[in-house]
XYZ file of C-alpha atoms in Angstrom:
758
model
C 19.545 111.738 79.101
C 21.880 114.312 77.341
C 22.136 113.640 73.674
C 25.604 113.358 71.677
C 26.373 116.555 69.586
C 26.697 116.211 66.094
C 29.660 118.830 64.947
C 29.950 119.531 61.442
C 32.669 121.339 59.463
C 32.541 124.417 57.293
C 35.098 126.015 55.060
C 32.720 128.745 53.616
C 29.303 130.286 54.420
C 27.697 127.459 51.908
C 28.909 124.607 53.832
C 27.855 126.143 56.870
C 24.190 126.447 55.530
C 24.412 122.945 54.543
C 25.612 121.758 57.989
C 22.983 123.418 59.845
C 20.278 122.315 57.134
C 21.132 118.714 57.331
C 21.034 118.673 61.067
C 24.364 119.667 62.903
C 23.692 120.603 66.308
C 27.025 122.617 66.098
C 29.336 123.769 63.396
C 33.253 124.550 63.532
C 34.663 127.155 61.201
C 37.615 129.485 60.870
C 38.401 132.934 60.115
C 40.861 134.428 57.944
C 43.358 134.073 60.794
C 44.871 131.532 63.224
C 43.084 128.483 61.900
C 44.165 125.162 60.912
C 42.960 125.128 57.468
C 44.788 128.195 55.775
C 43.675 127.142 52.355
C 40.128 126.964 52.907
C 37.768 129.744 51.751
C 36.970 130.766 55.578
C 35.104 133.492 56.864
C 34.961 136.926 57.294
C 34.335 138.530 60.596
C 30.920 139.591 59.278
C 30.529 136.226 57.627
C 30.972 134.826 61.169
C 28.577 137.004 62.984
C 25.868 136.011 60.500
C 26.678 132.373 61.308
C 26.410 132.590 64.698
C 23.132 134.516 64.301
C 22.001 132.272 62.004
C 22.846 129.095 63.970
C 21.446 130.255 67.288
C 18.187 131.032 65.616
C 18.169 127.370 64.553
C 19.192 126.101 68.227
C 22.914 125.232 66.849
C 26.273 126.403 68.079
C 29.392 127.950 66.629
C 32.965 127.169 67.236
C 35.674 129.530 66.090
C 38.907 127.477 65.251
C 41.862 129.324 66.492
C 43.728 126.207 66.427
C 47.427 127.106 65.294
C 50.491 128.355 66.793
C 50.767 132.152 67.202
C 53.861 134.172 67.041
C 54.544 136.854 69.390
C 54.504 139.518 66.878
C 51.023 138.277 65.785
C 49.732 137.913 69.373
C 48.383 141.330 69.749
C 45.764 140.568 66.797
C 43.949 137.808 68.490
C 42.038 140.312 71.092
C 40.609 142.509 68.675
C 39.795 139.743 66.225
C 37.924 137.632 68.774
C 36.102 140.563 70.798
C 33.107 141.287 68.243
C 32.655 137.413 67.804
C 32.574 137.108 71.766
C 29.899 139.853 71.713
C 27.848 138.331 68.619
C 27.550 135.132 71.165
C 30.231 132.571 69.966
C 29.847 129.503 71.532
C 33.593 128.262 71.940
C 37.010 128.536 70.871
C 39.160 125.493 69.719
C 42.907 126.198 70.643
C 46.318 124.194 70.128
C 48.439 127.045 71.575
C 49.071 127.341 75.424
C 49.642 130.987 74.877
C 46.320 131.336 73.248
C 44.356 128.983 75.568
C 45.981 131.270 78.646
C 44.986 134.450 77.275
C 41.407 133.893 76.124
C 40.899 132.329 79.597
C 41.952 135.836 81.049
C 40.412 138.004 78.547
C 37.093 136.114 78.106
C 36.269 134.049 81.136
C 32.821 132.852 80.263
C 34.079 131.936 76.625
C 34.239 128.072 76.390
C 37.574 126.877 75.744
C 37.990 123.386 73.533
C 41.396 121.906 73.358
C 42.304 121.054 69.740
C 43.611 117.481 68.648
C 46.522 119.492 67.737
C 47.524 119.574 71.551
C 47.998 115.817 71.494
C 45.966 115.075 74.860
C 46.726 110.896 75.020
C 45.042 110.487 78.516
C 43.405 111.228 81.808
C 46.671 112.989 83.141
C 46.587 115.391 80.037
C 42.766 115.970 80.375
C 43.052 116.720 84.099
C 45.890 119.191 83.714
C 43.842 121.188 80.960
C 40.429 121.032 82.783
C 42.427 122.607 85.920
C 43.482 125.287 83.687
C 39.850 125.830 82.443
C 39.273 123.594 79.560
C 35.572 122.929 78.960
C 36.336 120.038 76.261
C 39.297 118.246 74.871
C 39.534 116.700 71.449
C 41.908 114.133 72.341
C 44.489 112.431 69.931
C 42.801 110.654 67.158
C 44.961 107.731 67.919
C 43.313 106.886 71.068
C 41.127 103.704 71.419
C 37.586 103.908 72.561
C 38.740 102.254 75.944
C 41.138 105.026 76.614
C 38.713 107.409 75.649
C 36.172 105.886 78.242
C 38.777 105.882 80.797
C 39.438 109.646 80.495
C 35.660 110.195 80.659
C 35.080 108.121 83.850
C 38.142 109.605 85.479
C 38.065 113.326 84.450
C 34.498 115.240 84.396
C 35.539 116.985 80.889
C 33.461 117.039 77.606
C 35.209 114.788 74.724
C 35.004 115.443 71.305
C 36.002 113.059 68.929
C 36.649 112.599 65.329
C 34.031 110.225 63.422
C 34.416 110.614 59.728
C 36.889 112.085 57.246
C 40.544 112.223 56.486
C 43.231 111.111 59.149
C 46.368 112.483 59.552
C 49.192 109.604 59.941
C 51.120 111.461 62.677
C 49.986 112.508 66.166
C 48.368 115.978 65.211
C 50.663 118.802 66.630
C 53.629 116.696 66.620
C 54.367 116.667 62.609
C 57.367 119.085 61.375
C 57.501 117.098 57.955
C 55.674 119.777 55.753
C 57.386 122.248 57.809
C 60.989 121.186 57.353
C 61.019 120.078 54.174
C 58.899 122.923 52.344
C 58.220 125.561 54.998
C 54.516 124.945 55.136
C 53.767 123.848 58.515
C 51.034 121.746 59.814
C 51.062 123.849 63.076
C 50.276 126.763 61.117
C 47.300 125.356 58.879
C 49.359 124.985 55.674
C 50.294 121.503 55.467
C 51.495 120.401 52.118
C 50.558 116.482 53.125
C 54.050 114.895 52.409
C 52.479 111.842 53.807
C 50.253 111.171 50.819
C 53.409 110.942 48.494
C 55.298 107.649 47.351
C 58.261 106.452 49.423
C 60.559 103.535 49.044
C 60.801 101.400 52.401
C 63.693 99.450 53.578
C 63.435 97.526 56.678
C 66.096 96.284 59.080
C 65.399 92.824 58.296
C 66.542 93.560 54.748
C 63.092 93.712 53.494
C 62.512 96.580 50.401
C 59.764 97.960 48.402
C 61.760 99.954 45.944
C 58.981 100.390 43.297
C 58.327 103.946 44.513
C 54.706 103.545 44.129
C 54.023 102.769 47.675
C 52.381 105.122 50.225
C 53.275 103.943 53.559
C 52.034 107.138 55.308
C 48.700 107.584 53.734
C 46.003 106.504 56.107
C 42.506 105.614 55.195
C 39.738 107.758 55.762
C 37.729 107.227 58.681
C 34.204 106.065 58.512
C 32.865 105.097 61.787
C 28.865 105.351 61.257
C 28.312 101.809 61.982
C 29.757 102.453 65.536
C 27.641 105.002 66.770
C 25.979 103.015 69.392
C 29.416 101.944 70.944
C 30.805 105.593 70.607
C 27.758 107.222 72.319
C 27.680 104.445 75.130
C 31.355 105.264 75.856
C 30.419 108.667 77.010
C 31.758 110.746 74.026
C 30.157 114.422 74.055
C 30.544 115.440 70.633
C 30.727 113.673 67.043
C 32.962 115.659 64.783
C 33.156 115.429 61.045
C 36.377 116.356 59.396
C 36.162 118.466 56.101
C 36.641 122.269 56.468
C 38.398 121.957 52.948
C 35.529 119.682 51.534
C 32.608 120.886 49.302
C 29.095 121.782 50.743
C 27.512 118.547 49.358
C 30.073 116.574 51.213
C 29.225 118.706 54.369
C 25.413 118.193 54.225
C 25.665 114.537 53.050
C 27.788 113.385 55.563
C 26.083 115.533 58.574
C 22.171 114.168 57.213
C 23.552 110.737 57.399
C 25.202 110.706 60.918
C 22.091 112.756 61.970
C 19.964 109.990 60.865
C 21.754 107.417 62.450
C 22.316 109.388 65.539
C 18.639 109.944 65.897
C 18.061 106.420 65.165
C 19.914 105.005 68.207
C 17.876 107.351 70.509
C 14.741 105.928 69.001
C 15.238 102.585 68.882
C 16.535 99.504 70.606
C 20.234 98.943 70.325
C 19.268 95.458 68.765
C 17.721 97.139 65.861
C 20.622 99.617 64.772
C 21.758 98.889 61.392
C 23.233 100.970 58.796
C 21.507 100.448 55.640
C 23.688 99.479 52.578
C 22.525 102.609 50.512
C 23.689 104.739 52.984
C 27.257 103.079 53.242
C 27.374 103.415 49.217
C 26.110 107.284 49.699
C 28.961 108.053 52.124
C 31.601 106.132 49.911
C 30.472 108.452 47.110
C 31.148 111.722 48.752
C 34.566 112.444 48.413
C 36.230 109.553 50.197
C 39.632 107.710 49.711
C 39.179 104.320 47.947
C 38.869 102.504 51.063
C 37.898 103.441 54.623
C 38.447 102.055 57.999
C 36.986 102.848 61.513
C 40.185 104.601 62.562
C 41.627 104.123 65.689
C 38.664 102.896 68.024
C 39.575 99.311 67.943
C 43.103 99.390 66.330
C 46.370 100.656 67.671
C 47.877 100.452 64.095
C 48.268 98.294 61.193
C 48.466 97.719 57.416
C 44.724 97.719 56.783
C 44.720 101.342 57.796
C 46.919 102.569 55.101
C 46.091 103.295 51.434
C 49.337 101.675 50.349
C 48.753 101.340 46.570
C 46.535 104.722 46.265
C 46.162 107.725 48.556
C 43.758 109.609 45.789
C 40.090 110.195 46.093
C 37.664 108.199 44.243
C 35.283 110.209 42.144
C 31.894 111.562 43.314
C 28.775 110.587 42.431
C 26.961 113.442 40.595
C 23.278 112.369 40.951
C 23.974 111.930 44.698
C 25.766 115.411 44.846
C 22.398 116.925 43.128
C 19.975 114.989 45.493
C 21.905 116.586 48.259
C 22.072 119.918 46.999
C 18.644 120.237 46.297
C 17.630 118.901 49.695
C 20.219 120.783 52.021
C 21.396 123.727 49.835
C 18.603 124.709 47.398
C 15.565 124.510 49.425
C 13.663 126.875 51.613
C 14.786 126.343 55.079
C 12.978 129.524 56.719
C 11.018 129.049 59.881
C 7.056 129.533 59.783
C 5.965 132.559 61.534
C 2.343 134.546 61.813
C 2.156 138.215 61.571
C -0.309 140.714 62.495
C -0.831 144.366 61.606
C -2.949 146.867 63.525
C -3.494 150.019 61.845
C -6.161 152.707 63.263
C -6.136 156.502 62.934
C -4.023 158.627 65.323
C -2.704 155.582 67.076
C 0.833 154.091 66.393
C 1.136 151.315 63.809
C 1.692 148.010 65.864
C 2.921 144.540 64.134
C 3.013 141.572 65.528
C 5.194 138.240 64.923
C 4.907 134.759 66.131
C 7.078 131.777 66.025
C 5.775 128.842 67.969
C 5.329 130.367 71.407
C 7.463 133.386 71.194
C 6.300 136.781 70.123
C 7.650 140.145 69.183
C 5.883 143.301 68.788
C 7.175 146.511 67.048
C 5.658 149.928 67.175
C 5.619 152.461 64.206
C 4.433 155.815 62.970
C 1.173 157.088 63.890
C -1.219 156.198 61.522
C -2.704 159.183 59.443
C -6.099 159.998 57.657
C -5.858 159.176 53.977
C -5.727 162.588 51.899
C -6.038 160.973 48.603
C -5.827 157.036 47.809
C -6.037 155.134 51.252
C -4.300 151.821 51.606
C -5.835 148.879 50.874
C -5.833 145.421 52.782
C -4.168 143.536 50.215
C -1.400 146.450 49.702
C -0.559 146.264 53.362
C -0.382 142.675 53.386
C 1.918 142.597 50.279
C 4.271 145.005 51.832
C 4.411 143.291 55.024
C 4.769 139.873 53.848
C 8.287 140.348 52.456
C 10.584 138.457 54.924
C 13.805 139.275 52.858
C 16.929 137.706 54.131
C 15.748 136.897 57.454
C 15.170 133.449 58.762
C 11.529 133.634 58.517
C 8.540 133.318 56.049
C 5.017 134.485 56.760
C 2.497 131.556 56.486
C -0.265 133.546 57.923
C -0.898 137.264 57.885
C -3.731 138.934 59.600
C -4.795 142.761 58.956
C -6.669 144.518 61.208
C -6.962 148.141 60.104
C -9.778 150.934 59.215
C -10.532 151.608 55.665
C -9.260 155.388 54.973
C -6.002 155.523 56.424
C -2.462 155.791 55.094
C 1.092 154.914 56.334
C 4.196 155.317 54.056
C 5.859 152.045 52.554
C 8.874 153.010 54.091
C 7.257 152.935 57.540
C 5.504 149.508 56.986
C 9.087 148.056 55.753
C 10.789 149.326 58.739
C 7.775 148.236 60.925
C 8.221 144.439 59.557
C 11.960 144.741 59.934
C 12.061 145.582 63.623
C 9.424 142.900 64.465
C 11.684 140.215 62.766
C 14.917 141.242 64.245
C 13.029 141.293 67.615
C 11.923 137.749 67.172
C 15.204 136.679 66.048
C 16.858 137.914 69.194
C 14.212 136.281 71.428
C 14.455 133.059 69.738
C 18.682 133.254 70.115
C 18.106 134.362 73.769
C 15.935 131.244 74.477
C 18.971 129.127 72.550
C 21.690 130.820 74.382
C 20.641 131.747 77.943
C 24.589 131.261 78.668
C 25.505 134.600 77.175
C 22.865 137.032 78.953
C 25.176 138.082 81.371
C 28.234 138.784 78.862
C 29.430 142.400 78.482
C 27.176 144.459 75.874
C 29.928 146.319 74.126
C 33.571 146.208 72.902
C 34.100 149.062 75.682
C 32.803 147.119 78.477
C 35.013 143.691 77.438
C 37.892 146.239 77.015
C 37.510 147.621 80.748
C 37.645 144.329 81.886
C 40.878 143.143 80.057
C 42.688 146.396 81.196
C 41.707 145.789 84.697
C 42.801 142.186 84.472
C 46.158 143.559 82.732
C 46.682 145.901 85.681
C 46.269 143.188 87.938
C 48.623 140.864 86.171
C 51.306 143.193 86.017
C 50.932 144.160 89.812
C 51.220 140.325 90.789
C 54.041 139.758 88.530
C 55.682 143.044 89.237
C 58.739 141.500 91.101
C 59.611 138.480 88.742
C 59.295 140.425 85.260
C 61.785 143.190 86.656
C 64.251 140.655 87.456
C 63.995 138.970 83.868
C 66.955 140.849 81.965
C 66.499 141.856 78.467
C 68.998 140.686 75.953
C 70.799 143.834 75.438
C 71.379 143.258 79.103
C 73.065 140.084 79.723
C 75.548 137.957 77.822
C 75.551 134.524 79.828
C 78.116 131.975 79.497
C 76.257 129.208 77.386
C 76.067 125.774 79.053
C 76.440 122.633 76.741
C 73.610 119.709 77.142
C 73.481 116.357 75.560
C 70.461 113.993 74.873
C 71.258 110.218 74.393
C 68.989 107.687 73.167
C 71.452 104.383 73.688
C 74.295 103.171 75.731
C 77.040 103.782 73.153
C 76.087 107.552 72.930
C 76.174 107.599 76.881
C 79.711 106.007 76.843
C 80.684 108.856 74.378
C 79.091 111.676 76.304
C 80.217 110.107 79.817
C 83.310 112.413 81.028
C 82.701 114.975 78.554
C 82.337 118.807 79.228
C 78.699 119.097 78.834
C 77.048 120.501 81.940
C 74.020 118.125 81.968
C 73.047 114.871 80.235
C 69.197 113.674 79.401
C 69.096 110.262 79.523
C 66.259 108.439 77.412
C 63.963 106.823 80.078
C 63.678 103.650 78.008
C 67.272 103.062 78.701
C 66.320 102.357 82.443
C 64.047 99.171 81.684
C 66.741 97.192 80.985
C 68.128 95.007 83.523
C 70.935 96.328 85.783
C 70.087 99.968 84.084
C 71.023 101.642 87.709
C 74.773 101.232 86.529
C 74.152 103.906 84.054
C 74.288 106.488 86.725
C 77.553 105.676 87.722
C 80.762 107.239 87.035
C 79.511 110.942 86.064
C 81.639 113.875 86.845
C 80.449 115.343 90.130
C 78.897 118.711 88.941
C 76.992 117.059 85.752
C 73.278 117.338 86.076
C 71.422 114.136 85.071
C 67.998 114.319 83.721
C 65.531 111.875 82.805
C 64.000 112.365 79.393
C 60.720 110.911 78.989
C 58.969 109.429 75.768
C 56.872 111.781 73.289
C 54.007 110.068 74.176
C 52.239 108.353 76.955
C 49.272 106.461 76.620
C 47.022 104.127 78.856
C 49.092 101.021 78.487
C 52.552 103.075 79.993
C 51.185 102.777 83.805
C 53.567 99.797 84.612
C 56.304 102.202 83.078
C 55.631 105.181 85.063
C 55.287 103.104 88.102
C 58.893 101.916 87.270
C 59.836 105.677 86.369
C 58.387 107.266 89.723
C 60.576 104.742 91.610
C 63.655 105.496 89.678
C 63.306 109.076 90.367
C 62.682 108.610 94.002
C 65.563 106.332 94.687
C 68.099 108.019 92.423
C 69.596 111.664 92.152
C 68.338 112.683 89.105
C 68.502 116.724 88.952
C 65.439 116.953 86.797
C 62.935 115.605 83.898
C 62.457 116.517 80.481
C 58.844 116.503 79.598
C 57.334 116.262 76.148
C 53.599 116.366 76.777
C 50.840 117.542 79.299
C 50.335 113.709 80.340
C 53.854 114.126 81.903
C 53.446 117.508 83.846
C 50.481 116.122 85.489
C 51.992 112.899 86.451
C 55.044 114.658 87.906
C 52.453 116.875 89.862
C 50.723 113.714 91.177
C 53.742 112.139 92.266
C 54.749 115.221 94.152
C 57.925 115.747 92.093
C 59.894 118.891 93.576
C 63.140 119.005 91.404
C 63.603 120.446 88.084
C 61.146 120.031 84.928
C 62.245 121.200 81.563
C 59.861 121.349 78.620
C 61.018 120.148 75.351
C 60.850 121.937 71.906
C 57.435 120.092 71.091
C 55.695 121.853 74.072
C 55.584 124.970 71.756
C 56.628 128.366 73.447
C 55.947 130.608 70.629
C 54.767 133.612 72.391
C 55.272 135.464 75.734
C 51.798 133.842 77.065
C 52.631 130.392 76.320
C 55.879 131.393 78.234
C 53.713 132.561 81.247
C 51.595 129.369 80.822
C 54.528 127.159 81.950
C 56.028 129.856 84.185
C 55.222 128.005 87.557
C 55.650 124.343 86.464
C 58.706 124.302 84.197
C 61.985 125.803 85.457
C 63.484 125.886 81.861
C 61.787 125.793 78.372
C 63.336 124.653 75.046
C 62.620 126.799 72.131
C 60.521 125.388 69.155
C 62.096 124.200 65.923
C 60.057 126.466 63.562
C 61.041 130.015 64.972
C 63.539 131.713 62.986
C 66.456 133.802 64.401
C 64.708 137.135 64.425
C 61.538 135.648 65.845
C 63.590 134.112 68.428
C 64.976 137.204 69.340
C 62.126 139.027 69.759
C 60.436 136.446 71.875
C 63.657 136.891 73.969
C 63.312 140.713 74.088
C 59.656 140.166 75.599
C 60.267 137.355 78.101
C 63.925 138.042 78.816
C 66.385 135.148 78.247
C 66.322 133.416 81.423
C 65.378 129.981 81.374
C 65.195 129.236 77.435
C 67.389 126.935 76.031
C 68.059 125.712 72.340
C 68.434 122.514 70.227
C 71.628 123.226 68.206
C 72.161 119.765 67.041
C 70.339 116.603 66.044
C 67.854 115.110 63.421
C 64.988 116.847 63.728
C 61.793 114.484 64.739
C 59.294 114.858 61.658
C 56.726 113.017 62.915
C 55.625 110.829 66.121
C 53.276 107.966 64.631
C 50.969 105.152 66.664
C 50.976 103.684 63.212
C 54.274 101.829 62.342
C 56.279 101.473 59.326
C 57.706 97.862 60.174
C 54.342 96.773 60.798
C 52.666 98.030 57.983
C 55.514 96.681 55.603
C 56.469 93.616 57.278
C 55.682 92.284 60.613
C 55.366 93.666 64.234
C 58.536 93.433 66.212
C 56.964 94.199 69.495
C 56.550 90.491 70.554
C 60.123 89.497 69.369
C 62.695 88.744 71.744
C 64.564 91.921 72.964
C 62.650 94.222 70.948
C 61.269 96.344 73.793
C 64.754 97.079 75.128
C 66.678 97.464 71.803
C 67.686 101.177 71.424
C 71.037 100.782 69.870
C 69.990 101.556 66.223
C 67.867 102.689 63.719
C 65.162 99.955 62.453
C 64.068 101.047 59.137
C 64.358 104.006 56.245
C 62.362 105.784 53.976
C 63.201 107.116 50.657
C 61.509 109.789 48.864
C 61.556 110.583 45.173
C 64.646 112.784 45.566
C 66.674 109.828 47.172
C 66.538 111.138 50.389
C 66.432 108.888 53.324
C 64.503 109.399 56.671
C 65.416 107.045 59.416
C 62.439 105.541 61.375
C 62.983 104.662 64.788
C 60.655 101.830 66.236
C 60.059 102.557 69.857
C 58.363 99.076 70.461
C 58.123 99.962 74.424
C 55.757 102.754 73.952
C 54.670 101.558 70.475
C 55.415 104.494 68.564
C 57.791 105.591 65.478
C 59.829 108.580 65.127
C 60.658 109.678 61.619
C 63.680 111.738 61.527
C 64.841 114.229 59.038
C 67.310 112.842 56.384
C 70.366 115.062 57.576
C 71.066 116.438 61.116
C 70.322 120.039 61.992
C 73.381 121.987 63.377
C 73.397 125.478 63.795
C 77.290 125.879 64.614
C 77.136 128.874 61.986
C 74.665 130.604 64.218
C 76.041 129.834 67.517
C 77.614 133.416 67.782
C 74.070 135.093 67.227
C 72.542 132.900 69.540
C 75.002 133.308 72.190
C 74.211 137.048 71.922
C 70.764 136.432 72.795
C 71.936 135.006 76.137
C 70.416 131.741 75.778
C 70.968 129.565 78.919
C 71.912 126.270 77.262
C 72.626 124.457 74.023
C 71.474 120.855 73.451
C 72.926 118.216 71.257
C 70.435 115.455 70.310
C 71.942 112.228 69.710
C 69.577 110.028 67.793
C 71.011 107.876 64.930
C 74.770 108.201 65.859
C 77.113 105.722 66.348
C 79.426 106.227 69.525
C 82.345 107.138 67.468
C 80.324 109.990 65.679
C 78.977 111.158 69.015
C 82.499 111.731 70.362
C 83.466 113.637 67.063
C 80.216 115.836 67.199
C 80.553 116.283 70.920
C 84.133 117.535 70.408
C 83.618 120.052 67.850
C 80.499 121.700 69.706
C 82.781 121.861 72.831
C 85.545 123.499 70.701
C 83.359 125.946 69.288
C 81.320 126.977 72.353
C 84.154 127.389 74.499
C 85.895 129.672 71.936
C 88.786 127.437 71.138
C 89.658 127.461 67.588
C 86.340 129.129 66.761
C 86.339 129.758 62.935
C 89.035 126.895 62.296
C 86.839 124.133 62.841
C 85.201 122.099 60.263
C 82.143 119.848 61.251
C 82.421 116.014 61.322
C 79.457 115.451 59.080
C 78.949 116.135 55.264
C 75.452 117.199 55.112
C 73.352 119.407 57.442
C 70.459 121.835 57.312
C 70.079 124.802 59.475
C 66.317 123.943 59.909
C 64.206 127.062 60.083
C 67.067 129.354 61.814
C 66.813 131.456 58.580
C 63.667 131.152 56.707
C 61.134 130.171 59.673
C 57.671 129.485 58.497
C 54.635 131.547 57.148
């Protein structure tokens, strides 16, 4: 029976040592680049290589977090950054960016790729799609229930890693722009400022208010699922992940040791005998955890009891517990016991043998000389050879077999010991990492492999790449598209000059909704816009959408996740597929990753104009589109503001078909109001920005890039507001009255058009 892996975090080398000594089967850590904890201490390249070697001696693994989005100008650094770590035996890379995933799979084909929770995998469709592309493991969205996780495991033959302990994001990971839009610190770049931990006033549709400004409706309780260990193992989860790369070494070692204890307890005892001691629960609570804890989403979809409404700060730590952990896992001697034997005879090479269990390593040194003056003594030789220095070993026994009148330099004895211990380390690592014996042995070797693959890729894509015009060679006529969320907005857009209309798929769940497809201009393209999140309970919805697409003349589909991409492939959809802005195209590799499946791709919100221009210079400007108006979706959440602060609307009459207005508002300390859209059909919230994004001042520059289309997203707008905004943009894009128009809205933001993110 394969045992579940215990995966611990490490923000620095001391945390790493604590995790290994406390019993972690694997440790995930980040370097100085491309990791989702930019403010952790993190590891130098040399630190990571040392950690890999150390972990492999102890039979543990090391996973590198490369789980941020990567800009086109940065992408060239990844190969050189990763190559020496790959050669050192790195066990896996955790990735968010589809471009990084795509490139590493080509550059290092035998390096395991693990899909970060930042990629928002929410079901079997997404897991199946990513496995097909080469993923070995997925870390699904934290919001999945245990039943949903088990279904993925039963349906898709792929490893599953889930979080079991630590801080929990309020938003689906990878779908949060809150910190990015408000302060330029992007969660997709490891720089989240945690606006979810701030107080907000809440105003519900029903008129209920919480106005004291001391409510924390977005602050999720920390997770502690140690009591669920048996359930989680029996669900087929392959790896238990502890959150905490920003936490202390004592936290890492303490939490790891307790989960190690109860995982081992499960395998050693009958299930009926499994119970977590109260003292151990108290110990976990004392290790930098919020004042209250929950078991996460394993048995809950959302709820008030998952939120730290009154106090999101951490409780104090128990110094006595911290000192106990430090002494046990951070200050002790954790070296492995070995036996040494030296053989020193005149006119023969010095020989030193070291043994760990059944593994033996031998080193040979200088020829031993006859002593001219003072001969070596056995005690003197033993004193020199028994020094194990910074190795992973200590000598519990040393045999010396030597003649009495010999001499060998101290430096030669030291070299004899060093060589033998290094050889022993290597043999132990080889036993623990057989999969890496066939890897290339040098940077030159893997560069040769990369260069061969690059030539092959260039040859295969020669016709298509040469056909892609660069920005300086093409000035396209820009088309105007519109997304509508409700019937009033659709009425305003119908009959306009837009070339394409994206209709929210939820509109077609209402009675007689098929009439929505009537009375469009003949040349207008109609696309079905699928939800931001698809979960296991959406099966009936997807069946209805399949019939809708088969029976009606849709031109294409707008997708927001890999679940939908795989679903469309399985229903044999042959028409257009457009990826939305949250399927992030930050670099050419990401563009290429979707090349064969998406005919058009929307540029992400977080690139500024210069970065967009640089990307287009690389990939060409065909099939790239830009959202130029609309409230930016700051968070997509399984938890619900309405349910937290009032009552669940899902069971109310008409709740699942009400798409005419925004239900609730959050108000921050600056009195900015953030509309909250409750999608009861798919049971998620969208928290929108307080003001719409409008890029009308940058349209001329965007047109100069030859972007194929501009999209207007209508979310909170009334029918009349939609008409006014549409007229403004139609006049602007068509060049009529350009420079003389004033937008029909008072406040707006340029988003990241000028500033971008770090």
